[in-house]
mmCIF file of C-alpha atoms in Angstrom:
data_model
loop_
_atom_site.group_PDB
_atom_site.id
_atom_site.type_symbol
_atom_site.label_atom_id
_atom_site.label_comp_id
_atom_site.label_asym_id
_atom_site.label_seq_id
_atom_site.Cartn_x
_atom_site.Cartn_y
_atom_site.Cartn_z
ATOM 1 C CA MET A 1 31.110 264.324 94.418
ATOM 2 C CA ALA A 2 28.659 264.437 91.573
ATOM 3 C CA VAL A 3 25.628 262.079 91.466
ATOM 4 C CA ILE A 4 23.585 260.975 88.509
ATOM 5 C CA LEU A 5 19.951 260.173 88.377
ATOM 6 C CA CYS A 6 19.182 258.059 85.384
ATOM 7 C CA ARG A 7 15.793 257.362 83.819
ATOM 8 C CA GLN A 8 14.664 253.828 82.937
ATOM 9 C CA CYS A 9 14.977 253.268 79.158
ATOM 10 C CA LEU A 10 11.752 253.690 77.174
ATOM 11 C CA PRO A 11 11.416 252.908 73.584
ATOM 12 C CA ARG A 12 10.896 255.535 70.918
ATOM 13 C CA GLY A 13 7.143 254.914 71.107
ATOM 14 C CA TRP A 14 5.535 254.040 74.376
ATOM 15 C CA LEU A 15 2.066 253.696 75.922
ATOM 16 C CA CYS A 16 0.512 256.712 77.523
ATOM 17 C CA ARG A 17 -2.967 257.615 78.805
ATOM 18 C CA CYS A 18 -5.090 260.196 76.981
ATOM 19 C CA ASN A 19 -8.587 261.191 76.378
ATOM 20 C CA SER A 20 -9.523 262.833 73.132
ATOM 21 C CA ASP A 21 -12.663 264.356 74.761
ATOM 22 C CA SER A 22 -10.804 265.756 77.809
ATOM 23 C CA SER A 23 -11.472 269.490 78.414
ATOM 24 C CA LEU A 24 -8.307 269.872 80.393
ATOM 25 C CA SER A 25 -5.618 272.050 78.779
ATOM 26 C CA PRO A 26 -1.836 272.122 79.329
ATOM 27 C CA ALA A 27 -1.959 275.753 78.304
ATOM 28 C CA SER A 28 -3.788 276.557 81.627
ATOM 29 C CA SER A 29 -0.512 276.052 83.552
ATOM 30 C CA PRO A 30 2.279 277.239 81.303
ATOM 31 C CA GLY A 31 4.987 277.351 84.104
ATOM 32 C CA VAL A 32 4.241 273.967 85.663
ATOM 33 C CA PRO A 33 3.981 270.458 84.216
ATOM 34 C CA TRP A 34 0.370 269.673 83.622
ATOM 35 C CA ARG A 35 -0.903 266.573 85.456
ATOM 36 C CA CYS A 36 -3.241 264.445 83.381
ATOM 37 C CA CYS A 37 -6.433 263.146 84.991
ATOM 38 C CA PRO A 38 -8.625 261.888 82.126
ATOM 39 C CA SER A 39 -12.119 260.580 83.192
ATOM 40 C CA ASP A 40 -12.145 257.574 80.851
ATOM 41 C CA PRO A 41 -8.565 257.061 79.590
ATOM 42 C CA ALA A 42 -7.864 255.037 76.559
ATOM 43 C CA LEU A 43 -4.524 253.175 76.256
ATOM 44 C CA VAL A 44 -2.857 254.494 73.169
ATOM 45 C CA LEU A 45 0.564 253.950 71.549
ATOM 46 C CA CYS A 46 2.215 257.291 70.864
ATOM 47 C CA CYS A 47 5.375 258.147 69.040
ATOM 48 C CA ARG A 48 7.768 260.832 70.288
ATOM 49 C CA ARG A 49 7.529 262.670 66.912
ATOM 50 C CA ALA A 50 3.711 262.716 66.802
ATOM 51 C CA ARG A 51 2.560 266.284 67.280
ATOM 52 C CA GLN A 52 -1.166 265.694 66.497
ATOM 53 C CA GLY A 53 -4.085 263.793 67.895
ATOM 54 C CA CYS A 54 -4.002 262.846 71.507
ATOM 55 C CA GLY A 55 -0.337 263.758 72.158
ATOM 56 C CA ARG A 56 2.099 261.880 74.364
ATOM 57 C CA HIS A 57 2.829 262.183 78.057
ATOM 58 C CA TYR A 58 6.086 262.095 79.943
ATOM 59 C CA ARG A 59 7.201 261.514 83.499
ATOM 60 C CA ALA A 60 8.315 264.314 85.856
ATOM 61 C CA ALA A 61 9.376 264.523 89.544
ATOM 62 C CA ILE A 62 6.783 266.577 91.262
ATOM 63 C CA CYS A 63 7.153 268.494 94.529
ATOM 64 C CA ALA A 64 3.511 268.847 95.808
ATOM 65 C CA GLU A 65 4.273 269.554 99.402
ATOM 66 C CA LEU A 66 7.474 270.992 100.970
ATOM 67 C CA LYS A 67 9.618 268.728 103.097
ATOM 68 C CA LYS A 68 7.842 265.624 101.712
ATOM 69 C CA PRO A 69 9.158 263.051 99.220
ATOM 70 C CA LEU A 70 8.837 263.894 95.522
ATOM 71 C CA THR A 71 6.456 261.817 93.434
ATOM 72 C CA ILE A 72 6.885 260.629 89.848
ATOM 73 C CA GLU A 73 3.782 261.523 87.785
ATOM 74 C CA GLU A 74 2.688 261.450 84.173
ATOM 75 C CA VAL A 75 2.303 264.954 82.842
ATOM 76 C CA ALA A 76 1.063 266.259 79.525
ATOM 77 C CA PRO A 77 3.217 268.668 77.386
ATOM 78 C CA ARG A 78 2.223 272.119 76.424
ATOM 79 C CA PRO A 79 2.871 273.697 72.989
ATOM 80 C CA VAL A 80 6.233 275.342 72.425
ATOM 81 C CA GLY A 81 6.232 279.113 71.944
ATOM 82 C CA PRO A 82 7.935 280.825 68.963
ATOM 83 C CA HIS A 83 11.315 281.135 70.625
ATOM 84 C CA GLU A 84 11.116 277.906 72.691
ATOM 85 C CA VAL A 85 12.694 274.400 72.315
ATOM 86 C CA ARG A 86 11.337 271.121 73.595
ATOM 87 C CA VAL A 87 14.226 268.906 74.767
ATOM 88 C CA ASP A 88 14.266 265.169 75.419
ATOM 89 C CA VAL A 89 16.066 265.244 78.774
ATOM 90 C CA HIS A 90 18.788 262.599 79.201
ATOM 91 C CA PHE A 91 20.414 263.947 82.283
ATOM 92 C CA CYS A 92 19.309 266.568 84.869
ATOM 93 C CA GLY A 93 21.637 267.771 87.555
ATOM 94 C CA ILE A 94 20.542 267.498 91.153
ATOM 95 C CA ASN A 95 22.204 270.310 93.209
ATOM 96 C CA PHE A 96 22.012 271.543 96.758
ATOM 97 C CA ALA A 97 19.622 274.207 95.538
ATOM 98 C CA ASP A 98 17.155 271.437 94.607
ATOM 99 C CA ILE A 99 17.291 270.106 98.155
ATOM 100 C CA LEU A 100 16.713 273.610 99.622
ATOM 101 C CA VAL A 101 13.843 274.581 97.306
ATOM 102 C CA CYS A 102 12.054 271.304 98.114
ATOM 103 C CA ARG A 103 12.356 272.255 101.811
ATOM 104 C CA GLY A 104 11.166 275.833 101.236
ATOM 105 C CA GLN A 105 14.617 277.141 102.238
ATOM 106 C CA TYR A 106 15.850 278.504 98.895
ATOM 107 C CA GLN A 107 15.843 282.168 97.981
ATOM 108 C CA GLU A 108 13.550 281.370 95.021
ATOM 109 C CA LYS A 109 10.207 279.831 96.011
ATOM 110 C CA PRO A 110 8.275 278.241 93.107
ATOM 111 C CA HIS A 111 4.548 277.879 93.492
ATOM 112 C CA LEU A 112 3.448 274.359 94.353
ATOM 113 C CA PRO A 113 3.326 271.926 92.720
ATOM 114 C CA PHE A 114 6.670 272.336 90.853
ATOM 115 C CA THR A 115 9.347 270.194 89.275
ATOM 116 C CA PRO A 116 12.906 270.691 90.619
ATOM 117 C CA GLY A 117 16.063 270.551 88.513
ATOM 118 C CA LEU A 118 18.186 273.442 87.271
ATOM 119 C CA GLU A 119 20.558 271.958 84.651
ATOM 120 C CA PHE A 120 20.189 269.230 82.022
ATOM 121 C CA SER A 121 21.454 267.744 78.839
ATOM 122 C CA GLY A 122 19.550 265.971 76.021
ATOM 123 C CA THR A 123 18.423 266.143 72.432
ATOM 124 C CA VAL A 124 16.145 268.642 70.669
ATOM 125 C CA LEU A 125 12.655 267.193 69.992
ATOM 126 C CA GLU A 126 10.888 270.254 68.573
ATOM 127 C CA THR A 127 11.569 273.942 67.909
ATOM 128 C CA GLY A 128 9.356 277.004 67.819
ATOM 129 C CA THR A 129 8.739 278.911 64.644
ATOM 130 C CA HIS A 130 11.433 281.596 65.380
ATOM 131 C CA VAL A 131 14.140 279.287 66.742
ATOM 132 C CA SER A 132 17.371 279.618 64.724
ATOM 133 C CA THR A 133 20.098 278.446 67.092
ATOM 134 C CA VAL A 134 19.263 274.631 67.279
ATOM 135 C CA LYS A 135 17.382 272.077 65.205
ATOM 136 C CA GLU A 136 15.664 268.812 65.868
ATOM 137 C CA GLY A 137 18.150 266.058 66.869
ATOM 138 C CA ASP A 138 20.858 268.474 68.152
ATOM 139 C CA ARG A 139 22.609 267.480 71.394
ATOM 140 C CA VAL A 140 22.186 270.385 73.804
ATOM 141 C CA MET A 141 23.025 271.448 77.398
ATOM 142 C CA GLY A 142 20.779 273.829 79.244
ATOM 143 C CA MET A 143 20.135 275.693 82.497
ATOM 144 C CA ARG A 144 16.872 277.168 83.715
ATOM 145 C CA ASN A 145 15.050 277.994 86.906
ATOM 146 C CA PHE A 146 13.815 274.426 87.781
ATOM 147 C CA ASN A 147 11.346 272.201 85.851
ATOM 148 C CA CYS A 148 14.216 270.070 84.489
ATOM 149 C CA MET A 149 13.846 266.922 86.527
ATOM 150 C CA ALA A 150 11.666 265.259 83.914
ATOM 151 C CA GLU A 151 11.786 263.323 80.730
ATOM 152 C CA GLU A 152 11.158 266.527 78.768
ATOM 153 C CA CYS A 153 11.388 270.173 79.329
ATOM 154 C CA ILE A 154 10.715 273.331 77.326
ATOM 155 C CA THR A 155 13.089 276.273 77.493
ATOM 156 C CA ASP A 156 14.020 279.429 75.598
ATOM 157 C CA GLN A 157 16.565 278.920 72.831
ATOM 158 C CA LYS A 158 19.019 281.292 74.528
ATOM 159 C CA ASP A 159 19.217 278.880 77.445
ATOM 160 C CA LEU A 160 20.750 276.142 75.331
ATOM 161 C CA TRP A 161 24.244 275.457 74.244
ATOM 162 C CA GLN A 162 25.191 272.818 71.637
ATOM 163 C CA ILE A 163 27.340 269.985 72.955
ATOM 164 C CA PRO A 164 30.635 269.376 70.980
ATOM 165 C CA GLU A 165 31.089 265.999 69.474
ATOM 166 C CA LYS A 166 33.718 264.686 72.050
ATOM 167 C CA VAL A 167 31.586 265.702 75.087
ATOM 168 C CA SER A 168 29.218 263.128 76.417
ATOM 169 C CA LEU A 169 25.698 264.061 77.575
ATOM 170 C CA GLN A 170 26.590 262.964 81.047
ATOM 171 C CA GLU A 171 29.624 265.315 81.212
ATOM 172 C CA ALA A 172 27.673 268.213 79.725
ATOM 173 C CA ALA A 173 24.896 268.020 82.346
ATOM 174 C CA VAL A 174 27.213 268.705 85.224
ATOM 175 C CA LEU A 175 28.799 271.710 83.656
ATOM 176 C CA PRO A 176 26.228 274.563 84.008
ATOM 177 C CA ILE A 177 25.948 274.804 87.766
ATOM 178 C CA SER A 178 29.082 273.377 89.487
ATOM 179 C CA TYR A 179 31.616 274.228 86.694
ATOM 180 C CA GLY A 180 29.884 277.502 85.838
ATOM 181 C CA THR A 181 30.152 278.527 89.509
ATOM 182 C CA ALA A 182 33.767 277.473 89.636
ATOM 183 C CA ILE A 183 34.892 279.441 86.561
ATOM 184 C CA PHE A 184 32.994 282.555 87.662
ATOM 185 C CA ALA A 185 34.456 282.400 91.194
ATOM 186 C CA LEU A 186 38.042 281.797 90.043
ATOM 187 C CA GLU A 187 38.160 283.968 86.847
ATOM 188 C CA HIS A 188 35.455 286.648 87.070
ATOM 189 C CA ARG A 189 35.516 287.361 90.753
ATOM 190 C CA ALA A 190 38.904 286.379 92.087
ATOM 191 C CA HIS A 191 40.949 286.976 88.779
ATOM 192 C CA THR A 192 43.123 283.938 89.663
ATOM 193 C CA GLN A 193 46.498 284.002 88.009
ATOM 194 C CA PRO A 194 48.789 281.033 87.003
ATOM 195 C CA GLY A 195 50.979 279.918 89.857
ATOM 196 C CA GLU A 196 48.764 281.403 92.613
ATOM 197 C CA VAL A 197 47.698 279.244 95.511
ATOM 198 C CA VAL A 198 43.886 278.554 95.838
ATOM 199 C CA LEU A 199 42.231 277.225 98.916
ATOM 200 C CA VAL A 200 38.839 275.697 98.405
ATOM 201 C CA THR A 201 36.456 274.516 101.184
ATOM 202 C CA ALA A 202 33.813 271.782 100.862
ATOM 203 C CA ALA A 203 36.294 270.557 98.243
ATOM 204 C CA ALA A 204 34.800 267.058 97.817
ATOM 205 C CA GLY A 205 31.461 268.480 96.685
ATOM 206 C CA ALA A 206 30.500 268.987 93.068
ATOM 207 C CA THR A 207 31.443 272.638 93.012
ATOM 208 C CA GLY A 208 34.610 271.994 95.031
ATOM 209 C CA LEU A 209 35.807 269.343 92.655
ATOM 210 C CA ALA A 210 35.013 271.677 89.754
ATOM 211 C CA VAL A 211 37.043 274.454 91.391
ATOM 212 C CA ILE A 212 39.955 271.984 91.677
ATOM 213 C CA ASP A 213 39.617 270.900 88.053
ATOM 214 C CA VAL A 214 39.385 274.467 86.673
ATOM 215 C CA ALA A 215 42.078 275.971 88.899
ATOM 216 C CA THR A 216 44.555 273.217 88.272
ATOM 217 C CA ASN A 217 43.993 272.371 84.567
ATOM 218 C CA VAL A 218 42.779 275.584 83.108
ATOM 219 C CA LEU A 219 44.221 278.338 85.222
ATOM 220 C CA ARG A 220 47.364 276.516 86.163
ATOM 221 C CA ALA A 221 47.073 277.496 89.905
ATOM 222 C CA LYS A 222 47.972 275.338 92.934
ATOM 223 C CA VAL A 223 45.127 274.052 95.039
ATOM 224 C CA ILE A 224 44.796 273.259 98.734
ATOM 225 C CA ALA A 225 41.611 271.372 99.125
ATOM 226 C CA ALA A 226 39.792 271.319 102.493
ATOM 227 C CA ALA A 227 37.171 268.687 103.300
ATOM 228 C CA GLY A 228 35.509 267.044 106.190
ATOM 229 C CA SER A 229 36.974 263.429 106.263
ATOM 230 C CA ASP A 230 40.073 261.493 105.317
ATOM 231 C CA GLU A 231 38.149 259.713 102.602
ATOM 232 C CA LYS A 232 37.172 263.013 101.006
ATOM 233 C CA CYS A 233 40.664 264.361 101.344
ATOM 234 C CA LYS A 234 41.860 261.231 99.396
ATOM 235 C CA LEU A 235 39.327 261.997 96.629
ATOM 236 C CA VAL A 236 40.415 265.638 96.188
ATOM 237 C CA LEU A 237 44.014 264.572 95.860
ATOM 238 C CA GLN A 238 42.975 262.076 93.204
ATOM 239 C CA ARG A 239 41.140 264.825 91.386
ATOM 240 C CA GLY A 240 44.205 267.141 91.184
ATOM 241 C CA ALA A 241 44.619 269.097 94.416
ATOM 242 C CA GLN A 242 48.277 269.522 95.438
ATOM 243 C CA SER A 243 47.476 269.336 99.157
ATOM 244 C CA SER A 244 44.443 268.398 101.364
ATOM 245 C CA VAL A 245 43.259 269.462 104.821
ATOM 246 C CA ASN A 246 40.708 267.698 106.952
ATOM 247 C CA TYR A 247 39.146 270.562 108.799
ATOM 248 C CA ASN A 248 37.414 268.279 111.224
ATOM 249 C CA GLN A 249 40.843 267.458 112.728
ATOM 250 C CA GLY A 250 41.982 270.871 113.808
ATOM 251 C CA SER A 251 42.445 274.440 112.777
ATOM 252 C CA LEU A 252 42.169 275.129 109.049
ATOM 253 C CA LYS A 253 44.311 278.183 109.360
ATOM 254 C CA ASP A 254 47.128 276.399 111.171
ATOM 255 C CA ALA A 255 46.984 273.486 108.611
ATOM 256 C CA VAL A 256 47.253 275.953 105.785
ATOM 257 C CA ARG A 257 50.178 277.807 107.449
ATOM 258 C CA LYS A 258 52.077 274.546 107.627
ATOM 259 C CA LEU A 259 51.562 274.030 103.888
ATOM 260 C CA VAL A 260 52.356 277.502 102.562
ATOM 261 C CA GLY A 261 54.126 279.346 105.479
ATOM 262 C CA GLU A 262 53.173 282.720 106.877
ATOM 263 C CA GLY A 263 52.588 284.121 103.408
ATOM 264 C CA GLY A 264 49.156 282.526 103.030
ATOM 265 C CA VAL A 265 46.937 281.745 100.080
ATOM 266 C CA ASN A 266 46.204 284.117 97.237
ATOM 267 C CA VAL A 267 42.589 282.996 96.727
ATOM 268 C CA ALA A 268 40.020 281.263 98.896
ATOM 269 C CA ILE A 269 36.708 279.829 97.505
ATOM 270 C CA ASP A 270 34.339 279.141 100.516
ATOM 271 C CA MET A 271 31.121 277.241 100.333
ATOM 272 C CA VAL A 272 30.799 276.370 104.032
ATOM 273 C CA GLY A 273 30.523 279.656 105.854
ATOM 274 C CA GLY A 274 30.661 280.154 109.642
ATOM 275 C CA ASP A 275 33.981 279.419 111.386
ATOM 276 C CA ILE A 276 35.447 277.785 108.213
ATOM 277 C CA PHE A 277 34.936 281.012 106.394
ATOM 278 C CA LEU A 278 36.677 283.001 109.078
ATOM 279 C CA GLU A 279 39.623 280.682 109.110
ATOM 280 C CA ALA A 280 39.814 280.768 105.284
ATOM 281 C CA LEU A 281 39.770 284.579 105.471
ATOM 282 C CA ARG A 282 42.647 284.584 107.992
ATOM 283 C CA SER A 283 44.596 282.271 105.769
ATOM 284 C CA LEU A 284 44.789 284.852 102.988
ATOM 285 C CA ALA A 285 48.071 286.365 101.812
ATOM 286 C CA TRP A 286 48.579 290.129 101.229
ATOM 287 C CA GLU A 287 46.051 291.307 98.659
ATOM 288 C CA GLY A 288 44.355 287.971 98.787
ATOM 289 C CA ARG A 289 40.797 287.393 97.639
ATOM 290 C CA ILE A 290 38.073 285.262 99.199
ATOM 291 C CA VAL A 291 34.890 284.484 97.312
ATOM 292 C CA VAL A 292 31.710 283.530 99.205
ATOM 293 C CA VAL A 293 29.787 280.969 97.196
ATOM 294 C CA GLY A 294 27.493 279.462 99.772
ATOM 295 C CA PHE A 295 26.766 278.538 103.415
ATOM 296 C CA ALA A 296 26.570 274.765 103.405
ATOM 297 C CA GLY A 297 27.463 274.685 107.065
ATOM 298 C CA GLY A 298 24.310 276.516 107.960
ATOM 299 C CA ASN A 299 25.961 279.594 109.590
ATOM 300 C CA ILE A 300 26.700 282.979 108.126
ATOM 301 C CA ALA A 301 29.752 284.653 109.578
ATOM 302 C CA SER A 302 30.211 288.410 110.077
ATOM 303 C CA VAL A 303 33.312 289.706 108.235
ATOM 304 C CA PRO A 304 35.873 291.394 110.586
ATOM 305 C CA ALA A 305 36.515 294.531 108.578
ATOM 306 C CA ASN A 306 39.880 295.043 110.267
ATOM 307 C CA LEU A 307 41.288 291.932 108.597
ATOM 308 C CA LEU A 308 40.367 293.341 105.244
ATOM 309 C CA LEU A 309 42.283 296.531 106.044
ATOM 310 C CA LEU A 310 45.361 295.053 107.742
ATOM 311 C CA LYS A 311 46.269 292.765 104.801
ATOM 312 C CA ASN A 312 44.560 294.688 101.985
ATOM 313 C CA VAL A 313 42.431 291.628 101.253
ATOM 314 C CA SER A 314 39.101 291.491 99.385
ATOM 315 C CA ALA A 315 35.968 289.697 100.412
ATOM 316 C CA LEU A 316 33.707 288.978 97.416
ATOM 317 C CA GLY A 317 30.359 287.361 96.861
ATOM 318 C CA LEU A 318 29.132 285.185 93.979
ATOM 319 C CA PHE A 319 25.380 284.720 93.222
ATOM 320 C CA TYR A 320 26.093 282.829 90.091
ATOM 321 C CA GLY A 321 22.572 282.596 88.758
ATOM 322 C CA GLN A 322 22.158 286.419 88.684
ATOM 323 C CA TYR A 323 24.643 286.622 85.860
ATOM 324 C CA LYS A 324 22.238 284.818 83.582
ATOM 325 C CA GLU A 325 19.757 287.588 84.171
ATOM 326 C CA ARG A 326 22.071 290.652 84.388
ATOM 327 C CA LYS A 327 25.097 289.872 82.225
ATOM 328 C CA PHE A 328 23.975 287.171 79.904
ATOM 329 C CA PRO A 329 26.739 287.581 77.328
ATOM 330 C CA VAL A 330 29.380 286.992 80.071
ATOM 331 C CA PHE A 331 27.363 284.081 81.364
ATOM 332 C CA SER A 332 26.886 282.447 77.940
ATOM 333 C CA LYS A 333 30.581 282.879 77.018
ATOM 334 C CA SER A 334 31.656 281.077 80.178
ATOM 335 C CA LEU A 335 29.522 278.091 79.491
ATOM 336 C CA SER A 336 30.700 277.971 75.908
ATOM 337 C CA SER A 337 34.286 278.075 77.251
ATOM 338 C CA LEU A 338 33.616 275.172 79.548
ATOM 339 C CA LEU A 339 32.312 273.078 76.742
ATOM 340 C CA GLN A 340 35.435 273.778 74.716
ATOM 341 C CA TYR A 341 37.649 272.924 77.725
ATOM 342 C CA CYS A 342 35.807 269.687 78.048
ATOM 343 C CA GLN A 343 36.031 268.964 74.287
ATOM 344 C CA GLN A 344 39.851 269.527 74.517
ATOM 345 C CA GLY A 345 40.212 267.336 77.528
ATOM 346 C CA CYS A 346 41.425 270.173 79.835
ATOM 347 C CA ILE A 347 38.666 269.411 82.375
ATOM 348 C CA GLN A 348 37.114 266.080 83.321
ATOM 349 C CA PRO A 349 33.833 266.302 85.195
ATOM 350 C CA TYR A 350 33.561 263.694 87.924
ATOM 351 C CA VAL A 351 30.311 261.757 88.473
ATOM 352 C CA GLY A 352 30.167 259.624 91.641
ATOM 353 C CA MET A 353 26.677 258.112 91.648
ATOM 354 C CA VAL A 354 23.811 257.230 89.305
ATOM 355 C CA PHE A 355 20.211 257.167 90.224
ATOM 356 C CA LYS A 356 17.118 256.296 88.122
ATOM 357 C CA LEU A 357 14.366 258.856 87.879
ATOM 358 C CA GLU A 358 11.853 256.676 89.738
ATOM 359 C CA GLU A 359 14.277 256.511 92.677
ATOM 360 C CA VAL A 360 14.041 260.272 93.246
ATOM 361 C CA GLY A 361 10.838 259.871 95.258
ATOM 362 C CA GLY A 362 12.566 257.646 97.708
ATOM 363 C CA GLY A 363 15.121 260.410 98.575
ATOM 364 C CA PRO A 364 18.503 258.643 98.582
ATOM 365 C CA TRP A 365 19.895 261.548 96.538
ATOM 366 C CA SER A 366 18.744 264.040 99.220
ATOM 367 C CA CYS A 367 20.873 262.332 101.803
ATOM 368 C CA VAL A 368 23.924 262.282 99.452
ATOM 369 C CA CYS A 369 23.499 265.882 98.412
ATOM 370 C CA ALA A 370 22.781 267.446 101.749
ATOM 371 C CA ASP A 371 26.212 266.736 103.027
ATOM 372 C CA GLN A 372 28.213 269.966 103.058
ATOM 373 C CA ASP A 373 31.165 268.346 101.370
ATOM 374 C CA CYS A 374 28.771 266.660 98.827
ATOM 375 C CA LEU A 375 26.792 269.409 97.193
ATOM 376 C CA SER A 376 26.318 267.118 94.305
ATOM 377 C CA PRO A 377 24.491 267.424 90.973
ATOM 378 C CA ALA A 378 22.544 264.427 90.079
ATOM 379 C CA LEU A 379 21.105 263.974 86.645
ATOM 380 C CA THR A 380 17.722 262.843 85.338
ATOM 381 C CA GLN A 381 18.262 260.930 82.226
ATOM 382 C CA ARG A 382 16.550 258.854 79.609
ATOM 383 C CA ALA A 383 19.170 256.146 80.357
ATOM 384 C CA ARG A 384 20.466 254.022 77.578
ATOM 385 C CA LYS A 385 19.918 250.349 78.229
ATOM 386 C CA GLU A 386 23.356 249.228 77.027
ATOM 387 C CA ALA A 387 24.974 251.744 79.452
ATOM 388 C CA TYR A 388 22.939 251.345 82.625
ATOM 389 C CA GLY A 389 20.931 248.199 82.168
#
């Protein structure tokens, strides 16, 4: 299930605090939003397009201490670099990685304080002198290493993709992480073919639902979706899975065998780990492929090598974010393809909940997203009043 964090609507110009005599400089912390603490602040009306004078501030979610609630603070912008773009963030995806990094349990550990958020959509506010791919006012989707859960963010132009006309900002914001992971797991790693049977675990989570969508509607495969409750099994069937399995009601392997017989499934996409991974592995057909995407269940299983040999199966890993660094052309092409699939109506991203930015500090999204079947992106947005009140 995908979740949305929406921002309260602010007018084009709004009140912010500044001090023309302040010696503080946003350039002193280029990687982290700069927190403004003027000694004698004046209340000034600033327009978004103003680039001179006191400047304008924006709100961001700040993680100042691990395992503690986030705070929403006013921060001051830094100048954009020659190849950088300032984006007015409308939606920012909240993913399981955001939960982990705020607990200090993620493989990447930003220096405190930091702003979480990996994926976003919005409109271009300002471009650097050497930017040629986008211009002010363009609708864009982006992915970067955190700092997106704010009203604005600055990113390199290569990290942005223009959003086609028929794709909404809300839809675009959930594409980079969950759908990007899904298409890489299915196409690039497992080489899924039309008509093959795909088993996906944690299927009611954001990535699981994306796997169902891509496998069914793009690759024309058949999907068995495994989830942890009857309610979630009902959702995955509504989203296009041909069959569902509640793995809290018995053996996953036995349930899969009842659905497909002794032959097994051609592809398994596992995000749970532990015993669920082992049962998915044992459910593979001859020359089947299992792709390890994550360990939401908390346990990392050891792979029994004899199973790989006896059925000629392949166990593959997917660290999706590494493709952005190591094989950027492949990474970029996949996101462009997803936008086109969305434009054509082939895929339909599912959003289950919407939160406002100021609610992020209270943590309801962390409860939603921490469920292993609900590794859900949420989105920070400058919400439109007519849409969200």
